[in-house]
CSV table of C-alpha atoms in Angstrom, one decimal:
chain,number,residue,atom,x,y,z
A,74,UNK,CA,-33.4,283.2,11.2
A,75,UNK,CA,-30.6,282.4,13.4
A,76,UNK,CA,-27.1,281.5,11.6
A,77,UNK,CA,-25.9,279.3,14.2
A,78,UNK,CA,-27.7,276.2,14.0
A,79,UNK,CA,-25.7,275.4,10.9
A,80,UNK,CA,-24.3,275.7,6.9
A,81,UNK,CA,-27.6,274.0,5.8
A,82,UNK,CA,-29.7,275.8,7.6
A,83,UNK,CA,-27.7,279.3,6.8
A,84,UNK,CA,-27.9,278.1,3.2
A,85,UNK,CA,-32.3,277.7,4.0
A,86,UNK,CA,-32.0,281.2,5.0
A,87,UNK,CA,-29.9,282.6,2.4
A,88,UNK,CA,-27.0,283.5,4.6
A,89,UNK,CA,-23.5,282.1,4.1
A,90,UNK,CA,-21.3,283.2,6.5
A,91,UNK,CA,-17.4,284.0,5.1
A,92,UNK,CA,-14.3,281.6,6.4
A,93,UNK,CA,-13.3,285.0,8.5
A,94,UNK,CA,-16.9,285.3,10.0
A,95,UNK,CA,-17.4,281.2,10.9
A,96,UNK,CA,-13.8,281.7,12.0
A,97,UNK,CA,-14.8,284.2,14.2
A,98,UNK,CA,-18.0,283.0,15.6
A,99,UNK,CA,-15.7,279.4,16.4
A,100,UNK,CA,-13.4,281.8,18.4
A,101,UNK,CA,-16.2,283.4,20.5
A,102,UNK,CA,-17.5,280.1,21.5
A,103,UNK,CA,-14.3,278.9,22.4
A,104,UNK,CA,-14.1,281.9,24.7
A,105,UNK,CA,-17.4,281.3,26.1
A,106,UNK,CA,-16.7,278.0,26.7
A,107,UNK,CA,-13.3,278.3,29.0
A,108,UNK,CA,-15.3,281.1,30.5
A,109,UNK,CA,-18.3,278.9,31.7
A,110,UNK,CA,-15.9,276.4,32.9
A,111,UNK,CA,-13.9,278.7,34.6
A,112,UNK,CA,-17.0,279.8,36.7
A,113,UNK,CA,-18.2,276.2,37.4
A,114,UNK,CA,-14.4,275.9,38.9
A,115,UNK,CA,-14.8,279.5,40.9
A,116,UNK,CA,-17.9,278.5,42.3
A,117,UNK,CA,-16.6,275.0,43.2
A,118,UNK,CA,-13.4,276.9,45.2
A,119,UNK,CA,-15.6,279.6,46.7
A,120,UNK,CA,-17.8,277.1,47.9
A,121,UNK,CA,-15.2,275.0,49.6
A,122,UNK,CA,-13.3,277.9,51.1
A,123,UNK,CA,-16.8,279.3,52.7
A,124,UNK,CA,-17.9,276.1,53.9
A,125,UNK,CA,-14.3,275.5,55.2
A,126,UNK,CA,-12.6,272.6,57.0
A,127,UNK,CA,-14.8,271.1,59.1
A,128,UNK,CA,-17.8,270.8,56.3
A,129,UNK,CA,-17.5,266.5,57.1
A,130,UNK,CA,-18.0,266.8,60.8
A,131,UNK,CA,-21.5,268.0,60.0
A,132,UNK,CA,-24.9,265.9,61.0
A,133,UNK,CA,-26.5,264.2,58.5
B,211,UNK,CA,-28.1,284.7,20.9
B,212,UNK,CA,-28.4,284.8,17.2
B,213,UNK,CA,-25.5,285.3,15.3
B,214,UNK,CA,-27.3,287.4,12.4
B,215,UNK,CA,-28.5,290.9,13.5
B,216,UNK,CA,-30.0,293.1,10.9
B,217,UNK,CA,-29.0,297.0,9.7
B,218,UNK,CA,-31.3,299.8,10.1
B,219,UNK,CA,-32.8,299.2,6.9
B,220,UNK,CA,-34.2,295.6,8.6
B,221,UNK,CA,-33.3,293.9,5.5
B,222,UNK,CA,-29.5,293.8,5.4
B,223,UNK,CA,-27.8,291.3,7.9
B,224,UNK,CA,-25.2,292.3,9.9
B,225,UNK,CA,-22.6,289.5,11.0
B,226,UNK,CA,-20.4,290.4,13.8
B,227,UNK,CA,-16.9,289.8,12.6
B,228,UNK,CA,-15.9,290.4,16.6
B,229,UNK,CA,-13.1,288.5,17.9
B,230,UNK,CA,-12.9,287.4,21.8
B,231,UNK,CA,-10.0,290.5,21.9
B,232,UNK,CA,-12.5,293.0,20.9
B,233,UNK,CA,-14.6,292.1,23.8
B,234,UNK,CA,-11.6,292.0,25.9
B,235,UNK,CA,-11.2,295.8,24.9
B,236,UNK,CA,-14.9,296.6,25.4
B,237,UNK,CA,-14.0,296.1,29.1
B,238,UNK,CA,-11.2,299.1,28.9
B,239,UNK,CA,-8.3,296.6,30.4
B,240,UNK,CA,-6.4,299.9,31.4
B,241,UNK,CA,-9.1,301.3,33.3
B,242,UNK,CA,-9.6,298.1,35.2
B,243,UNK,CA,-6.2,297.6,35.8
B,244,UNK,CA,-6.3,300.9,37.7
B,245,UNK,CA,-9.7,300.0,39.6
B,246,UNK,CA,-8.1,296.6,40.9
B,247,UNK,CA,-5.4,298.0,41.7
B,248,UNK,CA,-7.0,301.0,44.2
B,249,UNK,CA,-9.6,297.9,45.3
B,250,UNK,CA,-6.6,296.2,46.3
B,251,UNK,CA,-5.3,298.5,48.2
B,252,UNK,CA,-8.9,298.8,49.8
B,253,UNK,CA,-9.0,295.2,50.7
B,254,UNK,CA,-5.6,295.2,52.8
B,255,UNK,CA,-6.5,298.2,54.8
B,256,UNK,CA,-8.8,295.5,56.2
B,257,UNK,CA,-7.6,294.3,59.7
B,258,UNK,CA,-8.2,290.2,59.1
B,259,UNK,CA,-7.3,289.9,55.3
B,260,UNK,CA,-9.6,287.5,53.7
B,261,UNK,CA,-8.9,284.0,52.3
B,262,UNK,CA,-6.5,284.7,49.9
B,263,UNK,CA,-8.8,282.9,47.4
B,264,UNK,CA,-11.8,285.1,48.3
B,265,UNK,CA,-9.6,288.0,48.2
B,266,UNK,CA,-8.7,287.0,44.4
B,267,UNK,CA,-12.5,286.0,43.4
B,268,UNK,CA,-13.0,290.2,45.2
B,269,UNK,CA,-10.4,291.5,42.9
B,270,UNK,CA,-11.8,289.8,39.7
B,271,UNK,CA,-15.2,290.8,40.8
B,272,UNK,CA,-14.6,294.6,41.3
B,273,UNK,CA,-12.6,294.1,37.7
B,274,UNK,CA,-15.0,292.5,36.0
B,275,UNK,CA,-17.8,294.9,37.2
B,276,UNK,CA,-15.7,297.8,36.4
B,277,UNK,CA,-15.0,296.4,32.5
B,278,UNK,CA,-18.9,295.9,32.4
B,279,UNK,CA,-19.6,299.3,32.9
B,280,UNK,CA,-16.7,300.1,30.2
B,281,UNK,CA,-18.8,297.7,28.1
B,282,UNK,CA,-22.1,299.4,28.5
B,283,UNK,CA,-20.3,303.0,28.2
B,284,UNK,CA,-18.8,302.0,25.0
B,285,UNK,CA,-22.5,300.7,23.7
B,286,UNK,CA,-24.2,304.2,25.0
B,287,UNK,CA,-21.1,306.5,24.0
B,288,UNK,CA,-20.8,305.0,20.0
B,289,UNK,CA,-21.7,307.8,18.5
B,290,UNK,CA,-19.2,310.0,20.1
B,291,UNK,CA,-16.9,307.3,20.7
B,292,UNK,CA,-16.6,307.6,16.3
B,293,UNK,CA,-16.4,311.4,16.1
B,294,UNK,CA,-13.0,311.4,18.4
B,295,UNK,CA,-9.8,309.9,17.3
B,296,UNK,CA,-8.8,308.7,20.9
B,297,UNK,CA,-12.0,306.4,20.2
B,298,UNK,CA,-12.8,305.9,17.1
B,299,UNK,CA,-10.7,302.7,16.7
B,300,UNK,CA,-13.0,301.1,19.4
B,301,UNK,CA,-15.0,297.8,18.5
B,302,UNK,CA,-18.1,299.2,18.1
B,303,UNK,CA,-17.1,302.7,16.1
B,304,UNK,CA,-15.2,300.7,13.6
B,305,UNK,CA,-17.7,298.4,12.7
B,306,UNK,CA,-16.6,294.9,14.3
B,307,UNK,CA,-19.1,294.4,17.0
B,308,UNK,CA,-22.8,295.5,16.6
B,309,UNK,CA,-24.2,297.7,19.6
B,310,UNK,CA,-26.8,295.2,20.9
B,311,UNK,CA,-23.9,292.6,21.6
B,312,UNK,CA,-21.8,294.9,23.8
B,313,UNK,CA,-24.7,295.7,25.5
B,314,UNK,CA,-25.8,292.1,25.8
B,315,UNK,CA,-22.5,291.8,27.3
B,316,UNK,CA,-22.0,294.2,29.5
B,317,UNK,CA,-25.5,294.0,31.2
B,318,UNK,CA,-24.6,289.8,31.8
B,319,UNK,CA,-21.2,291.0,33.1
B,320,UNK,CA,-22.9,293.6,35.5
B,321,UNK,CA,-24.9,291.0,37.1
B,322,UNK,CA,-22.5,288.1,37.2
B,323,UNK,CA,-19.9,290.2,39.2
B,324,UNK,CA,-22.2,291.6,41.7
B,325,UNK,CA,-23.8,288.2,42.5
B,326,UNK,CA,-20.4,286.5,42.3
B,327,UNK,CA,-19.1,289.6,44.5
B,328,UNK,CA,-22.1,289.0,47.1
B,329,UNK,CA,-21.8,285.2,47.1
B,330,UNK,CA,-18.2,285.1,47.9
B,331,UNK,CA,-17.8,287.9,49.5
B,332,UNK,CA,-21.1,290.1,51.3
B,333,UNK,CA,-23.4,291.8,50.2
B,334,UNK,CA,-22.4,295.4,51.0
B,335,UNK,CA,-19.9,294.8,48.8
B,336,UNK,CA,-22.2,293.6,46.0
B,337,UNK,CA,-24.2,296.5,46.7
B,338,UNK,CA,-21.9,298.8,46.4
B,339,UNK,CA,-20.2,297.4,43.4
B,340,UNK,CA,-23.7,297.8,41.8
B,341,UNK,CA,-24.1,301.5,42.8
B,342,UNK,CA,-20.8,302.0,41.2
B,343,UNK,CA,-21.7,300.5,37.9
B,344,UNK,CA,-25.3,302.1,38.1
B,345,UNK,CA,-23.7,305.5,39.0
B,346,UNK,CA,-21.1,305.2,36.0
B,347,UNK,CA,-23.7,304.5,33.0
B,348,UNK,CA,-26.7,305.6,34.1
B,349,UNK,CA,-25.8,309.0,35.8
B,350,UNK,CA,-22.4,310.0,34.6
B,351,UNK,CA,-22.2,308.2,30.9
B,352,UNK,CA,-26.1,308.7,29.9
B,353,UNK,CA,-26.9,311.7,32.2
B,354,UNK,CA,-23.6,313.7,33.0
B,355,UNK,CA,-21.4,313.4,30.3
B,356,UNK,CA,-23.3,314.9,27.8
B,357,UNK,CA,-25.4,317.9,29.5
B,358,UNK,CA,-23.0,319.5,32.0
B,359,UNK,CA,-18.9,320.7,31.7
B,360,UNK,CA,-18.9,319.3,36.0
B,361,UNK,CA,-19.7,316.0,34.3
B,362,UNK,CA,-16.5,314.5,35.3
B,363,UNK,CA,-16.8,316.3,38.8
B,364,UNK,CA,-19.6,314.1,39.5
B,365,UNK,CA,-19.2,311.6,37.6
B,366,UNK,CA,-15.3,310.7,39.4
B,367,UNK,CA,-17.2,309.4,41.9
B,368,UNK,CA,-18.1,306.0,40.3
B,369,UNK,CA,-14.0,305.5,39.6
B,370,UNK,CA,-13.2,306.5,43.8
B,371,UNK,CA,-15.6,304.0,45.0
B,372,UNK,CA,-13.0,300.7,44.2
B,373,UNK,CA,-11.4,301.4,47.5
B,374,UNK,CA,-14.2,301.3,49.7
B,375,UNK,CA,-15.7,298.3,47.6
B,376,UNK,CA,-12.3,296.4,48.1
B,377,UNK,CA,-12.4,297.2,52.2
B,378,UNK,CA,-16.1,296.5,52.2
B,379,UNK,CA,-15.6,292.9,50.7
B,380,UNK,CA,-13.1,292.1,53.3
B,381,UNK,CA,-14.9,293.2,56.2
B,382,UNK,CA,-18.4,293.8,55.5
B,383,UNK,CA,-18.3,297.7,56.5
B,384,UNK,CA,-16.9,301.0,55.7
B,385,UNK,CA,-14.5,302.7,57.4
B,386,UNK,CA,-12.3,306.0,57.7
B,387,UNK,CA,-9.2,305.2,55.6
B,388,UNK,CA,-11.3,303.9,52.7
B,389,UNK,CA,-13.4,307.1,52.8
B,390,UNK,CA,-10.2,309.1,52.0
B,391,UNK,CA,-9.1,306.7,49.5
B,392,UNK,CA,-12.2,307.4,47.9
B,393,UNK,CA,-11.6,311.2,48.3
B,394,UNK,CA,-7.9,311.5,47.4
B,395,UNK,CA,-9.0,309.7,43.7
B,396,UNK,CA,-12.5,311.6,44.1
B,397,UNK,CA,-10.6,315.1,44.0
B,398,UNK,CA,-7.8,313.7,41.6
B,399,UNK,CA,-10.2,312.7,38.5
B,400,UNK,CA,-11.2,316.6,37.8
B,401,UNK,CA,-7.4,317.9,37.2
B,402,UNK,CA,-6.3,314.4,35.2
B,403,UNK,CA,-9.3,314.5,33.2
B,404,UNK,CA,-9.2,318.5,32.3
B,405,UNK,CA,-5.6,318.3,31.5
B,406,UNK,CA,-7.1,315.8,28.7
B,407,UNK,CA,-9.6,317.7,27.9
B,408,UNK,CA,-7.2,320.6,26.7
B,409,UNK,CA,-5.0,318.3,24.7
B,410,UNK,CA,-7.6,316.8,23.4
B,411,UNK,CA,-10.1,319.9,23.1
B,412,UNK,CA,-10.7,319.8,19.3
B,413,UNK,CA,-12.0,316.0,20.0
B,414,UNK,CA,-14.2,316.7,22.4
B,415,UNK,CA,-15.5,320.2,20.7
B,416,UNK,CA,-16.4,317.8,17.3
B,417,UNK,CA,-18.1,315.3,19.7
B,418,UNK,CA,-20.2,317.9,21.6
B,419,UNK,CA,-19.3,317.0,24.9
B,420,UNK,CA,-19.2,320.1,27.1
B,421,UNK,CA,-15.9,319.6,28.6
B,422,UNK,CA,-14.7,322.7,31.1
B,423,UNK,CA,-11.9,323.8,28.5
B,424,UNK,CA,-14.5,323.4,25.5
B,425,UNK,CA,-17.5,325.5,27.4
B,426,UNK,CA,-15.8,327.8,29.8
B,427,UNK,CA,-12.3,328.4,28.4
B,428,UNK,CA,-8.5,327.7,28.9
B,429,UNK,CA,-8.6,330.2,31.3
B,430,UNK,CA,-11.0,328.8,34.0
B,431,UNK,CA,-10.2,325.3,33.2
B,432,UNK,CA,-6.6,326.2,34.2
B,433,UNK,CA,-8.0,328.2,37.5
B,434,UNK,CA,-10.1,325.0,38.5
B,435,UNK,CA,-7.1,322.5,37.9
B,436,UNK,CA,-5.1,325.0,40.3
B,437,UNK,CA,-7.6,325.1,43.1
B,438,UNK,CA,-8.3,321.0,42.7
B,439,UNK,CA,-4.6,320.1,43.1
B,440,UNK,CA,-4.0,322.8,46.0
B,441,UNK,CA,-7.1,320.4,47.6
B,442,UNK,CA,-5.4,317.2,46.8
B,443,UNK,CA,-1.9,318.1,47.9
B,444,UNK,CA,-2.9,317.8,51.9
B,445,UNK,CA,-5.5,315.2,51.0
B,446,UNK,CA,-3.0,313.0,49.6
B,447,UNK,CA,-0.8,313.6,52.6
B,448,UNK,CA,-4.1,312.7,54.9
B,449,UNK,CA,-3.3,308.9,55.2
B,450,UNK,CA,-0.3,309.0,57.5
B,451,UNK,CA,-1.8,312.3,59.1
B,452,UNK,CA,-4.6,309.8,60.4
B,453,UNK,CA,-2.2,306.8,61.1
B,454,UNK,CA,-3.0,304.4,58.5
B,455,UNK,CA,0.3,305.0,56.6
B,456,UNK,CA,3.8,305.4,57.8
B,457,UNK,CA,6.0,308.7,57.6
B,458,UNK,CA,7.4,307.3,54.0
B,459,UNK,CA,4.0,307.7,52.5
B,460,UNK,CA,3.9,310.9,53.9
B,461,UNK,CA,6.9,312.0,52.3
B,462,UNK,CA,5.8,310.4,48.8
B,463,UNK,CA,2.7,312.4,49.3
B,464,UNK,CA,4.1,315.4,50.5
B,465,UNK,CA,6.8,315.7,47.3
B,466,UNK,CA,4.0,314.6,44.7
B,467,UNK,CA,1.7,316.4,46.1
B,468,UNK,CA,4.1,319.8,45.8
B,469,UNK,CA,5.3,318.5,42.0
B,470,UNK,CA,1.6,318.6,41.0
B,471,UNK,CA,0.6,321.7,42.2
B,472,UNK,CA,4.2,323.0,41.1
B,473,UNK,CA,3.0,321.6,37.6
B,474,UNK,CA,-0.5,323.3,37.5
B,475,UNK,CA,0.5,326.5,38.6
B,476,UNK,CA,3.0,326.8,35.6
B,477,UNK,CA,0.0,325.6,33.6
B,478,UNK,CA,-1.7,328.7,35.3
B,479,UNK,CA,0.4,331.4,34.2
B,480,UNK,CA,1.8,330.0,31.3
B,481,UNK,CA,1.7,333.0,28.4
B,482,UNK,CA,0.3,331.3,25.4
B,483,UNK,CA,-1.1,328.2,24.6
B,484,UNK,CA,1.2,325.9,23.1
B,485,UNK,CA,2.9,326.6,26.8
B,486,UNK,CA,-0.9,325.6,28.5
B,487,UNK,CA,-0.6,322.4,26.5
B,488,UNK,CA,3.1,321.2,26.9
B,489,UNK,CA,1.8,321.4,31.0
B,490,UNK,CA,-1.4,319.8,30.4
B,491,UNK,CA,0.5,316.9,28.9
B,492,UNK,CA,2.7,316.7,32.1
B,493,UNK,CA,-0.4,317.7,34.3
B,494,UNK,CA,-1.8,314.3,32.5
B,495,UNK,CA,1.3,311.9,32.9
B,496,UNK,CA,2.0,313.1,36.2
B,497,UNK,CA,-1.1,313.0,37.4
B,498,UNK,CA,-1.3,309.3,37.0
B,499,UNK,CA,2.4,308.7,38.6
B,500,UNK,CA,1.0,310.6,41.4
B,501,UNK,CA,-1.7,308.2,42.2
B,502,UNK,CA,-0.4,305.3,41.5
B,503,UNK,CA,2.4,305.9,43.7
B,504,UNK,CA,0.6,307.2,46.6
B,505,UNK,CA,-1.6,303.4,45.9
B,506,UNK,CA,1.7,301.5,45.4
B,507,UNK,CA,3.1,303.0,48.8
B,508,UNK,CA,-0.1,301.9,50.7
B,509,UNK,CA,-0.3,298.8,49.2
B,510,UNK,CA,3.6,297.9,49.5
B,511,UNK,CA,3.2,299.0,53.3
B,512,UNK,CA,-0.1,297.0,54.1
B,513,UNK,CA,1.7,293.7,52.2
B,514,UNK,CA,4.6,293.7,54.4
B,515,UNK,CA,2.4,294.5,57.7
B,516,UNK,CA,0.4,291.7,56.7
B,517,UNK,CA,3.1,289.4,55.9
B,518,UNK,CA,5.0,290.2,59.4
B,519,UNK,CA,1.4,289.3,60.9
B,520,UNK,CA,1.6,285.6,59.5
């Protein structure tokens, strides 16, 4: 059973994760978090610099 | 992805204790710091530079695939990886990360930089950037490493290939002067990594990795170290032969190029082997000065061409 849908549920299924491994586990979703942000922003920028300037003189 | 992975027994749950730093060091931030740096240089042999911003979104690409394949080396190489005391302070040998997440990891990396690479850049570029990744775990880590001594022969092939990745991204082809980039680190690796391989002999002999030194002897290892730096002296010097580089670079070349070979050929008829040693530990630290100041020349040349171009 996956351990990451909650302390009651970890409870359920007999696992109770220590304060170093939820400590842990909060760190690594922070990181995956600034890193799927940081993607949606790359994308964003690489899509404005390869469009370029004149992307609003386009025909509708 | 489930936090809660199970032992061999299948009973006994194994909760990753990793922190985000250990996956930093899955992605071997020294040997990335190398490739962006040789992929930089790569990218302002270019004619046009790119958009600065592309050029940046290249760079982290080519890093990012490069730590991928560090990632995916380190799943495939635990076992040896905990045998050696170099490596045995990795993630995965010391018990804070569990196999299947680096390779999770590494295989997620591999694709997001090559489609990141392709969709900013071209897809050459991406190609290539997945050749090298491919040719780094599948044929030197899980083929090479372990079967033959010329593993790192062939195998230096997957860490030359940043330059002509780098020049491919900003222009969409191959040319000359990224070919010999690609040659001057492609003949470089065998000396620098041999000259490890002695100091480090007893490591790789527990590991069972058939290193030259460990299967054919100081003796030829030395031999084979003389005859690759005697190659790379001229090769370094081929940039400003071929009028990519200016006359200082040449001289840079030219006087590494003579300290290295200088270097291996008092490895070669050094007497006993504490003597073979002491030079293989300057063969090693030299080795890397050498390239990265033939790289830093190029690129400090190619920035201020650029810069007089704008």
């Amino acid at each position: 059973m996956s351990a990451n849908t909650g302390d009651q549920e970890q409870q359920v299924g007999g696992i109770v994760l220590t304060p170093e491994q939820k400590l842990s586990r909060r760190a690594r979703n922070i990181a995956i978090g600034v890193g799927v942000a940081l993607l949606v922003v790359l994308f964003y920028a690489i899509t404005i610099v390869r469009l370029g300037g004149a992307v609003a003189n386009r025909t509708l | 992805m489930s936090d809660v992975s199970y032992l061999d027994d299948g009973q006994t749950p194994r909760i990753p204790i990793a922190a985000p730093s250990d996956y930093i060091s899955l992605l071997k931030p020294r040997v990335m710091s190398l490739v962006v740096f040789t992929a930089l240089t790569g990218l302002l042999l270019a004619p046009v530079p790119p958009h600065p911003l592309i050029a940046c979104v290249a760079l982290l690409s080519i890093a990012v695939g490069a730590g991928a394949s560090g990632a995916l080396n380190m799943w495939y190489d635990a076992d040896i990886d905990a045998k050696m005391t170099r490596t045995s302070k990795r993630p995965i040998p010391a018990g804070r990360l569990d196999p299947e997440s680096a390779l999770a990891f590494g295989m997620v990396l591999s694709m997001l930089s090559v489609f990141v690479l392709g969709f900013a850049t071209n897809w050459l570029a991406a190609a290539l950037l997945a050749f090298t990744i491919f040719f780094y775990v599948a044929v030197y880590t899980m083929w090479l490493k372990r079967w033959t001594p010329l593993n790192i022969v062939i195998g230096g092939a997957a860490g030359a290939l940043p330059p002509i990745v780098g020049y491919a991204a900003a222009t969409g082809e191959i040319n000359l002067a990224s070919v010999v980039l690609f040659a001057i680190i492609f003949i470089w690796t065998p000396p620098h990594f041999w000259a490890l391989a002695i100091l480090k002999i007893e490591d790789y002999g527990r590991a069972g990795v058939p290193m030259l030194p460990n299967v054919a002897g100081l003796d030829r290892t030395r031999l084979e170290i003389l005859v690759y730096t005697l190659l790379l002296a001229p090769l370094g010097v081929a940039p400003w032969l071929l009028g990519f580089a200016s006359p200082v670079y040449g001289l840079v070349a030219m006087a590494g190029g003579a300290m290295l070979v200088n270097i291996a050929a008092k490895m070669f008829s050094a007497r006993d082997e504490a003597d073979i040693r002491r030079a293989a530990g300057r063969m090693f630290a030299f080795s890397i000065l050498y390239l990265f100041g033939l790289f830093l020349v190029l690129v400090l040349e190619r920035a201020l061409h650029l810069l007089a171009l704008i």
